PDB file of C-alpha atoms in Angstrom:
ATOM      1  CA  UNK A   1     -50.605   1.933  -2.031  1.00 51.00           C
ATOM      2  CA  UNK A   2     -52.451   3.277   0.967  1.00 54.00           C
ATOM      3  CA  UNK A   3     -53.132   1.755   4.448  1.00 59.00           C
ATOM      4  CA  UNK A   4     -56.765   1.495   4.735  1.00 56.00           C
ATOM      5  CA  UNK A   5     -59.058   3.584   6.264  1.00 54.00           C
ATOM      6  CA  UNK A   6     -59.192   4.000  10.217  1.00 59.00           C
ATOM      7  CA  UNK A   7     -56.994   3.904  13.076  1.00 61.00           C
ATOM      8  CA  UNK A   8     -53.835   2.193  13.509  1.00 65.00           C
ATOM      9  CA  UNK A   9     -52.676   0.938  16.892  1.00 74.00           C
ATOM     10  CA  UNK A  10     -49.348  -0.818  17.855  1.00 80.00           C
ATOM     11  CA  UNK A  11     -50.907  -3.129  20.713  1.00 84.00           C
ATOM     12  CA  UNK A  12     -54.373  -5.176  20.695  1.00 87.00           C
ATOM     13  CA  UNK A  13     -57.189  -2.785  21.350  1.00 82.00           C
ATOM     14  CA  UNK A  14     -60.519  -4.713  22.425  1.00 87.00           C
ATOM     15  CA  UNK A  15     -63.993  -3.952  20.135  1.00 84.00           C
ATOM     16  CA  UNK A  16     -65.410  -0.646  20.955  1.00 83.00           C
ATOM     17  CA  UNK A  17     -62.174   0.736  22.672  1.00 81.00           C
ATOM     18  CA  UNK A  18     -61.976   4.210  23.078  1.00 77.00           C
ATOM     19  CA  UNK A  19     -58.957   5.905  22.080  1.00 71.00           C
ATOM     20  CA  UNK A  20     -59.788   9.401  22.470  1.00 65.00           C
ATOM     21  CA  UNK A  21     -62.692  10.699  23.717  1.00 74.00           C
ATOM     22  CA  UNK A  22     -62.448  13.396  21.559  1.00 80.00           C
ATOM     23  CA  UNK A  23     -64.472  14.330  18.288  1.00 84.00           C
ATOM     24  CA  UNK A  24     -61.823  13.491  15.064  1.00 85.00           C
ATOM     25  CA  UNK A  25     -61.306  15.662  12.307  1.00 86.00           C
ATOM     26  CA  UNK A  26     -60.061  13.743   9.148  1.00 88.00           C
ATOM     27  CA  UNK A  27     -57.177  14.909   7.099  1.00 88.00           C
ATOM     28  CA  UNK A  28     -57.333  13.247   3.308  1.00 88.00           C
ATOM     29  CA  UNK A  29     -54.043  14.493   2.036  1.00 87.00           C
ATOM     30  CA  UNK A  30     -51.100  14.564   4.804  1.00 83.00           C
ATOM     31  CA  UNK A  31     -49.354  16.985   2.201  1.00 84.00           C
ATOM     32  CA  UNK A  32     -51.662  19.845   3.081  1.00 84.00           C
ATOM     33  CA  UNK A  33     -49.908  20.328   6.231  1.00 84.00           C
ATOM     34  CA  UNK A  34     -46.855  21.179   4.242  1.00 83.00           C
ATOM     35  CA  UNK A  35     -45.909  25.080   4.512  1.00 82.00           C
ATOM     36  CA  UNK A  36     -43.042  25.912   2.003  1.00 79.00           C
ATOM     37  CA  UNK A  37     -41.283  28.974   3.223  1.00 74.00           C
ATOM     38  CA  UNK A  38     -39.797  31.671   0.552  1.00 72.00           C
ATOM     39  CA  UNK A  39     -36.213  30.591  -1.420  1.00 69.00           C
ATOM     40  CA  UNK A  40     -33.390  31.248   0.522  1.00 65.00           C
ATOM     41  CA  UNK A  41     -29.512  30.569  -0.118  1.00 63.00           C
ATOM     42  CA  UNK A  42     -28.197  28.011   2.660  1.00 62.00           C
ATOM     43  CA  UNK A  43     -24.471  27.742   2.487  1.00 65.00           C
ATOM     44  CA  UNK A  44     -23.223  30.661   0.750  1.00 65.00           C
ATOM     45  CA  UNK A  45     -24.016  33.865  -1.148  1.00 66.00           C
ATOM     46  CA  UNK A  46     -22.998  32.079  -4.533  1.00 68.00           C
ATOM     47  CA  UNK A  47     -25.626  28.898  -3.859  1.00 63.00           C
ATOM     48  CA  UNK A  48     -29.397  28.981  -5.811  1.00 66.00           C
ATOM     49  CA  UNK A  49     -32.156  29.640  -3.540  1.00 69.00           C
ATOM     50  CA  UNK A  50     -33.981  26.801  -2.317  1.00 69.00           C
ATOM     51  CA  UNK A  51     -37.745  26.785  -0.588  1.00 70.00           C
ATOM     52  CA  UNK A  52     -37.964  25.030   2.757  1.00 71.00           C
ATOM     53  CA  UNK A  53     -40.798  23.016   3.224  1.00 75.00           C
ATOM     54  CA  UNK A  54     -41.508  22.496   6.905  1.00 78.00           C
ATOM     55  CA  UNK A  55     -44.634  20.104   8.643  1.00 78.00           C
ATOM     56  CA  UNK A  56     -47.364  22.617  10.460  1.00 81.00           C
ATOM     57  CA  UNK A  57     -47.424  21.809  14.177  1.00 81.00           C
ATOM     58  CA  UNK A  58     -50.828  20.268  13.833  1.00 81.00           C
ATOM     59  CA  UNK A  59     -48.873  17.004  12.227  1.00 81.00           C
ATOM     60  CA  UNK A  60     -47.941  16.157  15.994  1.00 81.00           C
ATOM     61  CA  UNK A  61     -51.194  15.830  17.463  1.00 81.00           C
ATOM     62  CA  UNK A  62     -52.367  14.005  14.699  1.00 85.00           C
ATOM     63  CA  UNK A  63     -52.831   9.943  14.366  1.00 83.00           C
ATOM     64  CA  UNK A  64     -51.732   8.072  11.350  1.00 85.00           C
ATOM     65  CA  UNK A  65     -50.112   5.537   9.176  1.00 84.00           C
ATOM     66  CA  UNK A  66     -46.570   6.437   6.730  1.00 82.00           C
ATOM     67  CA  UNK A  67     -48.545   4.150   4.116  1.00 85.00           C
ATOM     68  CA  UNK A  68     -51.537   6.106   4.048  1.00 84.00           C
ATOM     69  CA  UNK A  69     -52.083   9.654   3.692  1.00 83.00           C
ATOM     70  CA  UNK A  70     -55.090  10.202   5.905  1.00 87.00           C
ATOM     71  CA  UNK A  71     -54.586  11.899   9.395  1.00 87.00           C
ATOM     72  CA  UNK A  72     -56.986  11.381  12.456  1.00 87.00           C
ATOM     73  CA  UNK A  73     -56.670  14.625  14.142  1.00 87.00           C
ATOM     74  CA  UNK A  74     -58.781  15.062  17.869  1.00 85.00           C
ATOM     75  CA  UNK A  75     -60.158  18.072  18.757  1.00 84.00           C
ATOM     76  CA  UNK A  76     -61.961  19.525  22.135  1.00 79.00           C
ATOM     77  CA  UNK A  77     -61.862  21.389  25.058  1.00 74.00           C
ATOM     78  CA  UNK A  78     -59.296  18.529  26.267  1.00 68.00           C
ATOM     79  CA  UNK A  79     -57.530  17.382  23.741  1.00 67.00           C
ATOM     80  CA  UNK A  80     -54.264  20.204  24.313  1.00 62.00           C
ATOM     81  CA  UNK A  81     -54.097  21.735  20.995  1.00 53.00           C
TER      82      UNK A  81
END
C-alpha cells in the first residue's frame, strides 16, 4: 500500500506553508537509490560471496514516507547538497 502523494509533516503546517524554498525533484521508486557493491566474503575465506547493497547519499537530503516509495528531493544554490 503506498502513502499518498505529497509531503508528510510530523506537526500542523498552515495552508500554503513553505517548507523549502527550494525547487523539488521527485523520486518514484526509493529503490533506485540502491547501489549494490560487487560479492565479497564477510567472515571468512570459506563463506559465499554476498553483494552489499548500500543507500546513495542523496537518500539523506531527501523527504519521505516508509509507506510510500516516492522521495521529495530539494535542489538549489541553497539547499547544501
Amino acid at each position: 500500500k503506498e502513502a499518498g502523494r505529497g509531503a508528510f509533516a510530523t506537526r500542523f503546517l498552515p495552508k500554503n506553508s513553505v517548507i523549502a524554498p527550494a525547487p523539488l525533484f521527485h523520486i518514484t521508486n526509493r529503490d533506485e537509490l540502491i547501489i549494490t557493491y560487487k560479492a565479497v566474503r564477510l567472515n571468512n575465506a570459506h563463506a559465499p560471496k554476498r553483494p552489499l547493497p548500500r543507500n546513495q547519499i542523496l537518500l539523506n537530503y531527501c523527504f519521505g514516507h516508509a509507506l510510500s516509495s516516492l522521495l521529495l528531493c530539494p535542489y538549489g544554490a541553497k539547499v547544501g547538497l
